[in-house]
mmCIF file of C-alpha atoms and ligand atoms in Angstrom:
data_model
loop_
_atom_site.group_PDB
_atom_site.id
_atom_site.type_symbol
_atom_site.label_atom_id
_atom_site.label_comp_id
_atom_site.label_asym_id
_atom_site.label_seq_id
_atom_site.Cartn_x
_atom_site.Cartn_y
_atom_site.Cartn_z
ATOM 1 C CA UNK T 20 0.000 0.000 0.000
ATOM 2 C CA UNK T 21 3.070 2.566 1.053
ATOM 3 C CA UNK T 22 3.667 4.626 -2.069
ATOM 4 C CA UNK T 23 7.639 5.694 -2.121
ATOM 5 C CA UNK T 24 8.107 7.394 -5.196
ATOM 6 C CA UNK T 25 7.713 10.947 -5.839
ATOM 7 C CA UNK T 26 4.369 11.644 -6.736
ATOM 8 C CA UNK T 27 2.223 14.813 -8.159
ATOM 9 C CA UNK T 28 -0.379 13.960 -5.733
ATOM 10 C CA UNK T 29 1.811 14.249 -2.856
ATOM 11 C CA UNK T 30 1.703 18.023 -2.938
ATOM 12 C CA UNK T 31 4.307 20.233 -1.107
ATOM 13 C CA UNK T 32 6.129 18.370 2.275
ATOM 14 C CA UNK T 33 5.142 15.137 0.649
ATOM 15 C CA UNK T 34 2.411 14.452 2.691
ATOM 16 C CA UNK T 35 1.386 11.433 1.418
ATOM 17 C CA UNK T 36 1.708 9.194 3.814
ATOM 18 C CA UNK T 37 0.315 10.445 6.338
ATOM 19 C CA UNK T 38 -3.028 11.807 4.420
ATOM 20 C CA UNK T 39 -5.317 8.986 3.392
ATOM 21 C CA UNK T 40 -7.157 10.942 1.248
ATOM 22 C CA UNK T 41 -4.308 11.425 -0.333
ATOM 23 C CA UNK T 42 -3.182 7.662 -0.882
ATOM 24 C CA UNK T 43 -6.903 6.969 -1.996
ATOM 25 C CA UNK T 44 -6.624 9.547 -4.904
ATOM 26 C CA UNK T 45 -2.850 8.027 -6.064
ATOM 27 C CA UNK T 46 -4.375 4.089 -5.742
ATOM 28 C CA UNK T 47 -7.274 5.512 -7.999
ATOM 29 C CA UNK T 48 -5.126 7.174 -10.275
ATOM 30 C CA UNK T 49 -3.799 3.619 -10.539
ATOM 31 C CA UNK T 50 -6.704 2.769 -11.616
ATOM 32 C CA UNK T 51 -7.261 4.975 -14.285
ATOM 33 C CA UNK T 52 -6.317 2.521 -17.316
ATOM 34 C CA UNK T 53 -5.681 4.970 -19.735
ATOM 35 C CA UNK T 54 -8.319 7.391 -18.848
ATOM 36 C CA UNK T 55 -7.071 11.384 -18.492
ATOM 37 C CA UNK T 56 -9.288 11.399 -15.343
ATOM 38 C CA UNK T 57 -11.981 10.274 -13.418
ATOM 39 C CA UNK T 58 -15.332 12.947 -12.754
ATOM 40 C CA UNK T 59 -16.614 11.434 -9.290
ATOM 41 C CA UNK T 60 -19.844 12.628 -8.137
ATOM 42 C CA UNK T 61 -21.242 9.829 -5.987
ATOM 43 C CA UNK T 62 -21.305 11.223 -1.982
ATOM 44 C CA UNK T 63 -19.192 8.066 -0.163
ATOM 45 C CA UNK T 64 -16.659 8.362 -3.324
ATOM 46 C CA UNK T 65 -16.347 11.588 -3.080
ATOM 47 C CA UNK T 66 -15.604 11.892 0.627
ATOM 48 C CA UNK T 67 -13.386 9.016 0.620
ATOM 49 C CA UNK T 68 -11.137 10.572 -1.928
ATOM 50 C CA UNK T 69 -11.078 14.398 -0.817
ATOM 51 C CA UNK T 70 -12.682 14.282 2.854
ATOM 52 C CA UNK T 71 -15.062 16.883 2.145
ATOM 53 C CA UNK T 72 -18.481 16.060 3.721
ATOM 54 C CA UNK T 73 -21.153 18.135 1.573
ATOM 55 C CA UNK T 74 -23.764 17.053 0.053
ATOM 56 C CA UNK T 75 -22.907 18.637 -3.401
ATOM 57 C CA UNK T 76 -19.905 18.696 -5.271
ATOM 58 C CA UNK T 77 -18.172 16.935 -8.231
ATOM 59 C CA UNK T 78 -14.275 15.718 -8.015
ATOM 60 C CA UNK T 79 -11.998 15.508 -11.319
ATOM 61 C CA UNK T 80 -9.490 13.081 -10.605
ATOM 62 C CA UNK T 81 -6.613 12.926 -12.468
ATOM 63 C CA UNK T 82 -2.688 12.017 -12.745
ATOM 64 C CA UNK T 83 -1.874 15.642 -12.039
ATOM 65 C CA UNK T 84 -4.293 17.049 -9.535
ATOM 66 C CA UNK T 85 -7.398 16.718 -8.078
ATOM 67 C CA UNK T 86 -10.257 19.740 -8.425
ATOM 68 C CA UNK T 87 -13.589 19.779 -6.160
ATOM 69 C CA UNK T 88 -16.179 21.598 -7.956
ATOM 70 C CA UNK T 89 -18.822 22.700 -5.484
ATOM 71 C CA UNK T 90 -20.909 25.935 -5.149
ATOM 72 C CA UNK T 91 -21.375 29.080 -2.645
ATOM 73 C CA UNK T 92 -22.577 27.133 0.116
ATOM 74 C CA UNK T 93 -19.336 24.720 0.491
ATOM 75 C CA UNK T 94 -16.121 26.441 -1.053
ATOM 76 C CA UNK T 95 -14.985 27.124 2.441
ATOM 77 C CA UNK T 96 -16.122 24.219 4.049
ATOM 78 C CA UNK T 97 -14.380 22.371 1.188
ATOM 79 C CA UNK T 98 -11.138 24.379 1.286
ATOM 80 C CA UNK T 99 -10.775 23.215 5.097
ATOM 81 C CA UNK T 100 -11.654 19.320 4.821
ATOM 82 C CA UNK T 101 -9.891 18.618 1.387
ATOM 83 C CA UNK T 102 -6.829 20.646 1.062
ATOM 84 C CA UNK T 103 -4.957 19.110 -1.211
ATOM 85 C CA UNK T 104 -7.690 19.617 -4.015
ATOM 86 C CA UNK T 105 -8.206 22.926 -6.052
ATOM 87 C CA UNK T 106 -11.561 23.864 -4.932
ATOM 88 C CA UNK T 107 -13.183 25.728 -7.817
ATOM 89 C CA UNK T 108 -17.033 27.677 -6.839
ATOM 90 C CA UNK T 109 -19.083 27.125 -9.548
ATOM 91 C CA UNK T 110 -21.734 29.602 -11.530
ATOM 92 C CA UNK T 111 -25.094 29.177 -12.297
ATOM 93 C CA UNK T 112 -24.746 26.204 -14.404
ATOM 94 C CA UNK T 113 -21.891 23.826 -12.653
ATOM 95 C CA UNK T 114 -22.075 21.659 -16.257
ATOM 96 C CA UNK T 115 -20.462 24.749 -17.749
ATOM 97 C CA UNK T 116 -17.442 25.488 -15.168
ATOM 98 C CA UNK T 117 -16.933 21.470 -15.656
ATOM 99 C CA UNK T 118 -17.339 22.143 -19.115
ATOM 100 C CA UNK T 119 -14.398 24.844 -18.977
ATOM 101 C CA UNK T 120 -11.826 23.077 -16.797
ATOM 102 C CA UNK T 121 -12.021 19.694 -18.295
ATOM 103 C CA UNK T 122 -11.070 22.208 -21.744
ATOM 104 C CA UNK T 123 -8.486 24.126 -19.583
ATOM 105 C CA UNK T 124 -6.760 20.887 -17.684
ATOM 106 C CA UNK T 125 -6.535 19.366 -21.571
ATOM 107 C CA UNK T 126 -8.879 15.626 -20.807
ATOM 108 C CA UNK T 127 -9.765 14.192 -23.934
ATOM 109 C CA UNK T 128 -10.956 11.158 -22.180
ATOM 110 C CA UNK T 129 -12.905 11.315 -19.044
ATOM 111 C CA UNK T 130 -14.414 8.374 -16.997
ATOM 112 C CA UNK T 131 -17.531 8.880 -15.294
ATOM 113 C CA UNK T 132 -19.153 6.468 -12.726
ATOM 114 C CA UNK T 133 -21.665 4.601 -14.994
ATOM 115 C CA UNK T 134 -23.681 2.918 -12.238
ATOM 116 C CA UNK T 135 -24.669 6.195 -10.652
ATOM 117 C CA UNK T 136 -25.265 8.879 -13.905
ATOM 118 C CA UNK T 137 -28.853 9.283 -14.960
ATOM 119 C CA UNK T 138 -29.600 9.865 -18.094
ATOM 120 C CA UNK T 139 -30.157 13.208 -17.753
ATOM 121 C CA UNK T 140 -26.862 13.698 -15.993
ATOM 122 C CA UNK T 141 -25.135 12.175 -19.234
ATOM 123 C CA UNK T 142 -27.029 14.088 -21.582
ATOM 124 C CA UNK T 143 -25.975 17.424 -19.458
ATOM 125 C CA UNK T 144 -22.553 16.340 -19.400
ATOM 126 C CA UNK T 145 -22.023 15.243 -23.170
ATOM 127 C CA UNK T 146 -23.603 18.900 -24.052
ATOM 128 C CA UNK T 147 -20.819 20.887 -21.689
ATOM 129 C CA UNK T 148 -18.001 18.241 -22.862
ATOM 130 C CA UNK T 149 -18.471 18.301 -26.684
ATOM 131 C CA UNK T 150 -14.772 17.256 -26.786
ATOM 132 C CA UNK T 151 -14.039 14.717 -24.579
ATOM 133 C CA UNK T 152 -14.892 11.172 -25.010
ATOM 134 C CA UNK T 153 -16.998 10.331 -22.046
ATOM 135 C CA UNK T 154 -15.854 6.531 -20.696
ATOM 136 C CA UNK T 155 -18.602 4.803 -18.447
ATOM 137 C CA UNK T 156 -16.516 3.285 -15.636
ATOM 138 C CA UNK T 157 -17.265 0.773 -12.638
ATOM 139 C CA UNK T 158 -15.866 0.351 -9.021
ATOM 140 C CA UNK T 159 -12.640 2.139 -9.875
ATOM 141 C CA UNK T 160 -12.919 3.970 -6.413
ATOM 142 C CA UNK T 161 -15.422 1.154 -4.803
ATOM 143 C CA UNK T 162 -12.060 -0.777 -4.980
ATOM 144 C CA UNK T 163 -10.072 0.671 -2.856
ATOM 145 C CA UNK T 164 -13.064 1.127 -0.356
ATOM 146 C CA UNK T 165 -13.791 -2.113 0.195
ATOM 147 C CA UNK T 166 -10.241 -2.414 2.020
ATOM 148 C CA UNK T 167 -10.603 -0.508 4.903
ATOM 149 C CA UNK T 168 -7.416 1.196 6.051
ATOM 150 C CA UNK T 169 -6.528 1.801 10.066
ATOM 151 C CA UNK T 170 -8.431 4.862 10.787
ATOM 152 C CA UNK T 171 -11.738 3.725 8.651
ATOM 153 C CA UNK T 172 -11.436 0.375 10.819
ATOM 154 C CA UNK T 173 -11.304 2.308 13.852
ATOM 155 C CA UNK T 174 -14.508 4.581 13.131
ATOM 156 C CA UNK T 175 -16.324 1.288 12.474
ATOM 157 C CA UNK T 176 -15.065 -0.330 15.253
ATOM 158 C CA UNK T 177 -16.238 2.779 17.363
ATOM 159 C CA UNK T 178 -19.762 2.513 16.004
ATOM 160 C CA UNK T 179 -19.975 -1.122 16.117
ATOM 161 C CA UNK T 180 -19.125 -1.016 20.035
ATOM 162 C CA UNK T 181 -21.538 2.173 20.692
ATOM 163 C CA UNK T 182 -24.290 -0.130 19.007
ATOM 164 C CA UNK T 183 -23.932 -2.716 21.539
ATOM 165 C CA UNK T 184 -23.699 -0.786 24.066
ATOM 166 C CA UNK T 185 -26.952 1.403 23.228
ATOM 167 C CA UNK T 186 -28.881 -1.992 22.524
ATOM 168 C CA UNK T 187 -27.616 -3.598 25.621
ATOM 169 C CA UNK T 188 -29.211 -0.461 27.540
ATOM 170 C CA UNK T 189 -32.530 -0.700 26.072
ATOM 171 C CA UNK T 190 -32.938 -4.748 27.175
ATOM 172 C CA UNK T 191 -34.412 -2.523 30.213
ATOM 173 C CA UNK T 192 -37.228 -1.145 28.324
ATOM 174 C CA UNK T 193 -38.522 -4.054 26.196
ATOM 175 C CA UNK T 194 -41.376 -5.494 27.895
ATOM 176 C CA UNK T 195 -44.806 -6.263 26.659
ATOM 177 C CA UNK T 196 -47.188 -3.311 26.012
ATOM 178 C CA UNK T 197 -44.231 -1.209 24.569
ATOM 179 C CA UNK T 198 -44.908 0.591 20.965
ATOM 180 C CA UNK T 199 -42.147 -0.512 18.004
ATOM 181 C CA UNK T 200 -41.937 2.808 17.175
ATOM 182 C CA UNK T 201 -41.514 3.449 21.296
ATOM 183 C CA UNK T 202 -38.460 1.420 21.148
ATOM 184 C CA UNK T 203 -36.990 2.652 17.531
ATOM 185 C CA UNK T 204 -36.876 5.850 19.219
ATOM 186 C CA UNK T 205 -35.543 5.239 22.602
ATOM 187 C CA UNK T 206 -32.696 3.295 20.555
ATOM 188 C CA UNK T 207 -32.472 6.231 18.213
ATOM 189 C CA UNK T 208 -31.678 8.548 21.521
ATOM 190 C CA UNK T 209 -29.303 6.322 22.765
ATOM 191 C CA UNK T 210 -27.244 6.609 19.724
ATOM 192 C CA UNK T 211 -27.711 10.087 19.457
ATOM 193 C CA UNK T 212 -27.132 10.726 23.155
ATOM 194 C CA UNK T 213 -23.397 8.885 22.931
ATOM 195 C CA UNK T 214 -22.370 11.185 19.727
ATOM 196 C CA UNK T 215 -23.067 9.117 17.233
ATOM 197 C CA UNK T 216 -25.193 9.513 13.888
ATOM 198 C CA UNK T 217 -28.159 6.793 12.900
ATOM 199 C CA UNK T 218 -27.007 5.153 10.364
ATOM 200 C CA UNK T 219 -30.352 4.415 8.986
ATOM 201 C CA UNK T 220 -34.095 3.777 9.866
ATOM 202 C CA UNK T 221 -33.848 1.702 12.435
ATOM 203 C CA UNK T 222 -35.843 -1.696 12.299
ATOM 204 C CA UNK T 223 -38.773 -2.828 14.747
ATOM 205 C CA UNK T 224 -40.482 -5.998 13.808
ATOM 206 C CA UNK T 225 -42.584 -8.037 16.430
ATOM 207 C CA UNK T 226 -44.987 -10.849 16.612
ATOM 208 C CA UNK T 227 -45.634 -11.639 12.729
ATOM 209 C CA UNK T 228 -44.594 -8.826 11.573
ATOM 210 C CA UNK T 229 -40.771 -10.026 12.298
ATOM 211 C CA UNK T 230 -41.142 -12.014 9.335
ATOM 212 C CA UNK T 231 -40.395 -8.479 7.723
ATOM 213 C CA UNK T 232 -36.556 -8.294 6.803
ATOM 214 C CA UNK T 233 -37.219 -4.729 6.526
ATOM 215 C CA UNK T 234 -40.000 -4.039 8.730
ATOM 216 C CA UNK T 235 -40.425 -0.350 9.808
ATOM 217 C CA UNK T 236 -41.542 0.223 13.299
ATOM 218 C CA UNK T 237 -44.896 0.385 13.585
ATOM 219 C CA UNK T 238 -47.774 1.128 16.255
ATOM 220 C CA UNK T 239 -48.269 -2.515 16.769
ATOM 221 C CA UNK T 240 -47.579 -3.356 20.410
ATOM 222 C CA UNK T 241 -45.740 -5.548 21.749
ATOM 223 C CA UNK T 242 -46.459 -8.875 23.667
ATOM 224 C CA UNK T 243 -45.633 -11.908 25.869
ATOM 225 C CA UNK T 244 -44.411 -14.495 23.192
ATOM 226 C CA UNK T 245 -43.694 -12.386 20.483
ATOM 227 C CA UNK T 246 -40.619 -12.705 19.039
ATOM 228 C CA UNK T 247 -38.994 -9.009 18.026
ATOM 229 C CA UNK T 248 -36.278 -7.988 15.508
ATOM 230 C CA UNK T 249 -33.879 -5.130 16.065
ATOM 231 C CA UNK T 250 -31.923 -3.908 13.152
ATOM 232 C CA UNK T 251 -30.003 -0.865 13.913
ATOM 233 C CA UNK T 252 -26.446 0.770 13.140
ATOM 234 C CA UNK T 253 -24.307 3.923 14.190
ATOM 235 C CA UNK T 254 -22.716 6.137 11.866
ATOM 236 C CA UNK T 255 -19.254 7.561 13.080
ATOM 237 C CA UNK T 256 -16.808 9.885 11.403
ATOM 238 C CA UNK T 257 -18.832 8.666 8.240
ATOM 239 C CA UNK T 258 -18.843 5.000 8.849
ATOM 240 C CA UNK T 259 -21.182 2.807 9.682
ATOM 241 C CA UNK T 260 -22.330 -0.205 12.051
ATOM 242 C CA UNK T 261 -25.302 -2.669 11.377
ATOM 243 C CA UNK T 262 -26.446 -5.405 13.945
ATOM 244 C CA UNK T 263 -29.329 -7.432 14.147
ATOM 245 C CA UNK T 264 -30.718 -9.175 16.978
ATOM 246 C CA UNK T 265 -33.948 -11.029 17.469
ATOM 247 C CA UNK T 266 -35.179 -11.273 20.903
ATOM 248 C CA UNK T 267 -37.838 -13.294 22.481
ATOM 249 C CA UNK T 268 -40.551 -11.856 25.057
ATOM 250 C CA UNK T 269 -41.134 -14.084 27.486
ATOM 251 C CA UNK T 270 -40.437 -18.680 27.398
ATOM 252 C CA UNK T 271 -39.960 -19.291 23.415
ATOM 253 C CA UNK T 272 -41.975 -21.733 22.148
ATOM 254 C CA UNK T 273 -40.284 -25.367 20.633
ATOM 255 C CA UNK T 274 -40.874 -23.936 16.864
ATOM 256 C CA UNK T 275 -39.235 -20.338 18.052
ATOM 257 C CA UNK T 276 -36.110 -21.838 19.418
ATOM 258 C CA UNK T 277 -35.801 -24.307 16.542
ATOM 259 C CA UNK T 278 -35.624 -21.637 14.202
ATOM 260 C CA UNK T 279 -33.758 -19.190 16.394
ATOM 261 C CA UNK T 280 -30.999 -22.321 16.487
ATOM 262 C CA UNK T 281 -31.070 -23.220 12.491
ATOM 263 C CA UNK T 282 -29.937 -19.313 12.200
ATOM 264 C CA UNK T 283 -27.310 -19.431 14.844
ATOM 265 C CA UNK T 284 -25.979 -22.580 13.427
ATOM 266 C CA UNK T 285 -25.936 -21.196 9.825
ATOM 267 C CA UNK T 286 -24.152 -18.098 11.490
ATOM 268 C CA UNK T 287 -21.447 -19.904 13.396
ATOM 269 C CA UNK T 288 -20.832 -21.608 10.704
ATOM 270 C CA UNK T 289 -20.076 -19.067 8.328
ATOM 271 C CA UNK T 290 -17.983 -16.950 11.207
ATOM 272 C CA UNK T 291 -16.048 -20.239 11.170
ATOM 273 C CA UNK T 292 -15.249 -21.046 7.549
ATOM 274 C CA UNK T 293 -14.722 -17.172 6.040
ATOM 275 C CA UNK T 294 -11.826 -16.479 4.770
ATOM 276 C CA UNK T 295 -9.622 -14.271 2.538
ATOM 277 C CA UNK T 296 -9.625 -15.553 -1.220
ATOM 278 C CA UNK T 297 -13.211 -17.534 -0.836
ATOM 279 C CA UNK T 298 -15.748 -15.950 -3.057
ATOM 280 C CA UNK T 299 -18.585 -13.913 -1.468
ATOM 281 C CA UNK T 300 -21.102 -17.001 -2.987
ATOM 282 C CA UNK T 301 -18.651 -19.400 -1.252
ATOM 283 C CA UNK T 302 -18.956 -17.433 1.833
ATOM 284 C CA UNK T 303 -23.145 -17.089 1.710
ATOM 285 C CA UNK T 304 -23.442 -21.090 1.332
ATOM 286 C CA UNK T 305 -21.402 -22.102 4.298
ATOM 287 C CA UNK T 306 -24.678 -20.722 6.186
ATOM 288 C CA UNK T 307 -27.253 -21.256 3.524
ATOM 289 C CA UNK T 308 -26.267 -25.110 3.284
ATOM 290 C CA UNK T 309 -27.291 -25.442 6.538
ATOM 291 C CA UNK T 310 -30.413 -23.344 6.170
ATOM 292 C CA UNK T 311 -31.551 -25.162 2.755
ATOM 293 C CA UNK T 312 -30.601 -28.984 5.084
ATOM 294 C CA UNK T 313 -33.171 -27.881 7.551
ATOM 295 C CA UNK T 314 -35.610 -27.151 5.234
ATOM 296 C CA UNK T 315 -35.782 -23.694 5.548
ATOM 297 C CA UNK T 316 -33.904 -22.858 2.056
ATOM 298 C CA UNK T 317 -37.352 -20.480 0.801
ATOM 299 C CA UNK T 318 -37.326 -18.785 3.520
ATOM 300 C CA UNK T 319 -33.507 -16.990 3.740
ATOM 301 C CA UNK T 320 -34.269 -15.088 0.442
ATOM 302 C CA UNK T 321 -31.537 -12.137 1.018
ATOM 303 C CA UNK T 322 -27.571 -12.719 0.863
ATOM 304 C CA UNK T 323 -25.573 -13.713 3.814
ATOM 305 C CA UNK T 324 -24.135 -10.222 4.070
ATOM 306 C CA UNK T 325 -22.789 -6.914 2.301
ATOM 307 C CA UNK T 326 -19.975 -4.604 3.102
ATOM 308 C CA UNK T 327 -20.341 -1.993 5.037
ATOM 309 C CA UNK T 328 -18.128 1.222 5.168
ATOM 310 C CA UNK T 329 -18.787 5.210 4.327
ATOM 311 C CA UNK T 330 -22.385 3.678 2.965
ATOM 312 C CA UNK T 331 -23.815 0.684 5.076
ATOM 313 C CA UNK T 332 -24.401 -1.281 2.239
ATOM 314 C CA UNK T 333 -21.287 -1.367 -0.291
ATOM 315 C CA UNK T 334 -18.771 -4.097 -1.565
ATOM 316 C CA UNK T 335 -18.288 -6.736 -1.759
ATOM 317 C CA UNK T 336 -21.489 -8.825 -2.079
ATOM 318 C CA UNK T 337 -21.494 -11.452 0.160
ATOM 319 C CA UNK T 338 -24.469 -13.135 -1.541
ATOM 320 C CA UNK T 339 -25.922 -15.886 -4.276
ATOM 321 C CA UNK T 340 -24.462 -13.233 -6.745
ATOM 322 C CA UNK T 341 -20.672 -12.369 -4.948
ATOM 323 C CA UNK T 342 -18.473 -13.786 -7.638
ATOM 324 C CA UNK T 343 -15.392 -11.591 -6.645
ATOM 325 C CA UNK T 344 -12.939 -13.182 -3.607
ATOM 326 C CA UNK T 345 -13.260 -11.848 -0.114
ATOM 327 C CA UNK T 346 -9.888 -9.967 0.846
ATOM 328 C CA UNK T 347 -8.014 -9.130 3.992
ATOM 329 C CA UNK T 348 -9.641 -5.629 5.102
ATOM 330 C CA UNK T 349 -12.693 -6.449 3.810
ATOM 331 C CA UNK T 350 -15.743 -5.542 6.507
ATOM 332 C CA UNK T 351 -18.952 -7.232 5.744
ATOM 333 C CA UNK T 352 -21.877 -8.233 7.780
ATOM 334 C CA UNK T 353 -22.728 -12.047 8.541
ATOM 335 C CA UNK T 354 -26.661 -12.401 8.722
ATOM 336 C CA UNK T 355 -28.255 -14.995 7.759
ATOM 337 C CA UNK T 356 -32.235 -14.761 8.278
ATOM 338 C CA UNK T 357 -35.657 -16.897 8.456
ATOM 339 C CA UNK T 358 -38.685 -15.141 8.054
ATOM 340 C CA UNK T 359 -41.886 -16.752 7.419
ATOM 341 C CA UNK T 360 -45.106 -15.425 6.623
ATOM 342 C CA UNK T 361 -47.782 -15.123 9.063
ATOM 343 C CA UNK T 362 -45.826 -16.495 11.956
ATOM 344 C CA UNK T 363 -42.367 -13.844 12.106
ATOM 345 C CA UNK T 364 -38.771 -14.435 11.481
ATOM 346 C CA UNK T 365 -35.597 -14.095 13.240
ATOM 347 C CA UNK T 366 -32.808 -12.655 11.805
ATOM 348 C CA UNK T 367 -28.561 -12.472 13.539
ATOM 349 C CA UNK T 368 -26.097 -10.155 12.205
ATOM 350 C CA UNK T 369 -22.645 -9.399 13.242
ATOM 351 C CA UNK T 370 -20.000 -7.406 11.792
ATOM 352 C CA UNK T 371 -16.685 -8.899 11.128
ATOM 353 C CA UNK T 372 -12.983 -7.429 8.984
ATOM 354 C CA UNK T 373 -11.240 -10.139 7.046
ATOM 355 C CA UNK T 374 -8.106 -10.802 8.308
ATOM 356 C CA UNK T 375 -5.625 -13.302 6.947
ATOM 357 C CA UNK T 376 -6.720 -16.426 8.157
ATOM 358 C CA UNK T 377 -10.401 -15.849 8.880
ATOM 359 C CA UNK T 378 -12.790 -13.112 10.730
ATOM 360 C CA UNK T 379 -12.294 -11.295 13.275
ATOM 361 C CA UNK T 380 -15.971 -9.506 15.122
ATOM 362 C CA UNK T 381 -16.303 -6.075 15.413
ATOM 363 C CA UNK T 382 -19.736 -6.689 16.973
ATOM 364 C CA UNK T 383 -19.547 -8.026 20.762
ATOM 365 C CA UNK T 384 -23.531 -8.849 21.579
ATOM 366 C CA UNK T 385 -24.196 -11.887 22.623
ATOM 367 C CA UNK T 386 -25.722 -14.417 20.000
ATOM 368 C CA UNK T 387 -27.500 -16.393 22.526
ATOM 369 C CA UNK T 388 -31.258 -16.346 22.189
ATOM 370 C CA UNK T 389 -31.314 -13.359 24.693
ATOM 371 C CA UNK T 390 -35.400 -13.973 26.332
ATOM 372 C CA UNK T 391 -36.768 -10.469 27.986
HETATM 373 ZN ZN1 LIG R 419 -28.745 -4.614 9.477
HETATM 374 ZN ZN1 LIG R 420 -27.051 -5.577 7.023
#
């Protein structure tokens, strides 16, 4: 990963080391194959390559420097978190300034990130580029995300632990006769009240209505002998967390823990065999096998996992359709999932980084059948 030789990108002191924005930008510039640059305009790619945190800008990557087209609202917000990028304020019509330093800076062939331009974005941006050949690219930044470095590692770490934590604390409050949306809030405080961001709507499903993967919280109420589904996640520094836990209220029935134990087998098993070089398909059937041998193959009908990083769900697929090999640094989620109409589901999900010879958690709950 070090990157010794002089390099454009390393701007004046030679920085480079010690800025990981600015390592990002050289590995992408790596990546370029033949392209004069890269125009970035997706939010996680563009943080993870500059640092700046607004919700508007475009980046033009290239071999010699990197600009960070935004408008009035964020040139000095962008000046502070990405200075080693030109930041240029746009006019009225940010296709035209584009337009004019894509001319100036001399690209006659410019990548753009296929899997996230309209086609109203392309038709914009073929109009203000008449000149440049516009090259639809894929994953040429996603790379280099889905190894997390130290400090990304750490922020997920942090959120991972303050998830735990602010789960742990509500086991006080679940009791029959509580609201879903009761609890998505109190968890929602809790996250808020440690620092951290939510990193998404968090997930209350109870009784039948935990055979929801997704289920929003709703005003059903809880009670004795339901079985309920927490999905929730912190967001730290930019980076995210996601844990699952399904809990039962009150003695589980035989059928309940049956199918509380299928999942925690399929999940131990997978947290046992993952490893570095194994394809994210490989990876989904070491707990799918066991799912589909105790005959509840129809009913797991998402992947085992995703990875999770500056957007909680991001490479690499960890799923029927991951064909591309897990690698060291790699931080996915491990949650395999029953859900069965009519009668609920139960769903465990940890959060692991790949190291060399298998995973290593970055979620600490327990994966006992916790009963409240
Ligand atoms: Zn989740
Ligand atoms: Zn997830």
């Amino acid at each position: 990963m070090a990157i010794r030789a002089p390099n454009p990108l390393a701007g004046k002191g030679g920085r480079l080391m010690d800025d990981p924005c600015l390592r990002r930008r050289a590995a992408t510039v790596g990546r370029l194959d033949g392209l004069g640059g890269l125009l970035v305009m997706t939010a996680e790619n563009r943080r993870y390559l500059t640092g700046f945190t607004g919700s508007w800008g475009a980046v033009l990557l290239t071999p010699a420097e990197t600009v960070l087209l935004t408008d009035s609202r964020y040139v000095e917000q962008a000046a502070t978190e990405a200075p080693g990028c030109r930041v240029l304020r746009h006019g009225a019509e940010w296709s035209q300034t584009l337009g004019e330093t894509v001319t100036g800076m001399g690209l006659h062939r410019l990548g753009f990130e296929k899997e996230n331009v309209t086609v109203g974005l392309y038709e914009k941006l073929s109009a203000a580029l008449p000149g440049t050949e516009l090259v639809p690219t894929e994953g040429r930044v996603e790379a280099g995300r889905a190894i997390k470095d130290d400090g990304e590692l750490q922020s997920i770490r942090s959120a991972a632990a303050l998830t735990d934590q602010v789960l742990t604390e509500a086991l006080e409050l679940i009791r029959p006769g509580m609201i879903e949306s009761e609890l998505a809030l109190a968890l929602e405080l809790g996250l808020r009240r440690n620092g951290a961001e939510v990193a998404f709507e968090i997930i209350v499903a109870s009784g039948p209505r935990s055979s929801l993967p997704h289920g929003r919280p709703s005003d059903r109420v809880l009670a004795a002998g339901d079985l309920v589904t927490i999905d929730m996640g912190a967001r730290v520094n930019g980076y995210h967390s996601d844990l699952t836990r399904t809990f039962a209220l009150g003695k589980p029935d035989s059928r309940q823990e049956e199918i509380y134990q299928v999942v925690r087998e399929a999940q131990t098993a997978a947290l046992a065999g993952m490893k570095p070089g194994m394809t994210g398909r490989e990876a989904d059937a070491l707990a799918r096998d066991i799912i589909n041998a105790r005959g509840f193959g129809e009913y797991f009908g998402h992947g085992l996992g995703h990875g999770v990083g500056l957007a909680v769900h991001e490479g690499p697929r960890v799923s029927l359709t991951g064909e591309t090999a897990l690698r060291e640094g790699n931080v996915v989620t491990v949650e395999p999932g029953i859900y069965i109409p009519g009668w609920g589901g139960v769903r465990i999900e940890d959060l692991v980084v790949l190291r060399p010879t298998g995973v290593e958690m970055l979620s600490s709950f327990t994966r006992e059948l916790v009963v409240l």
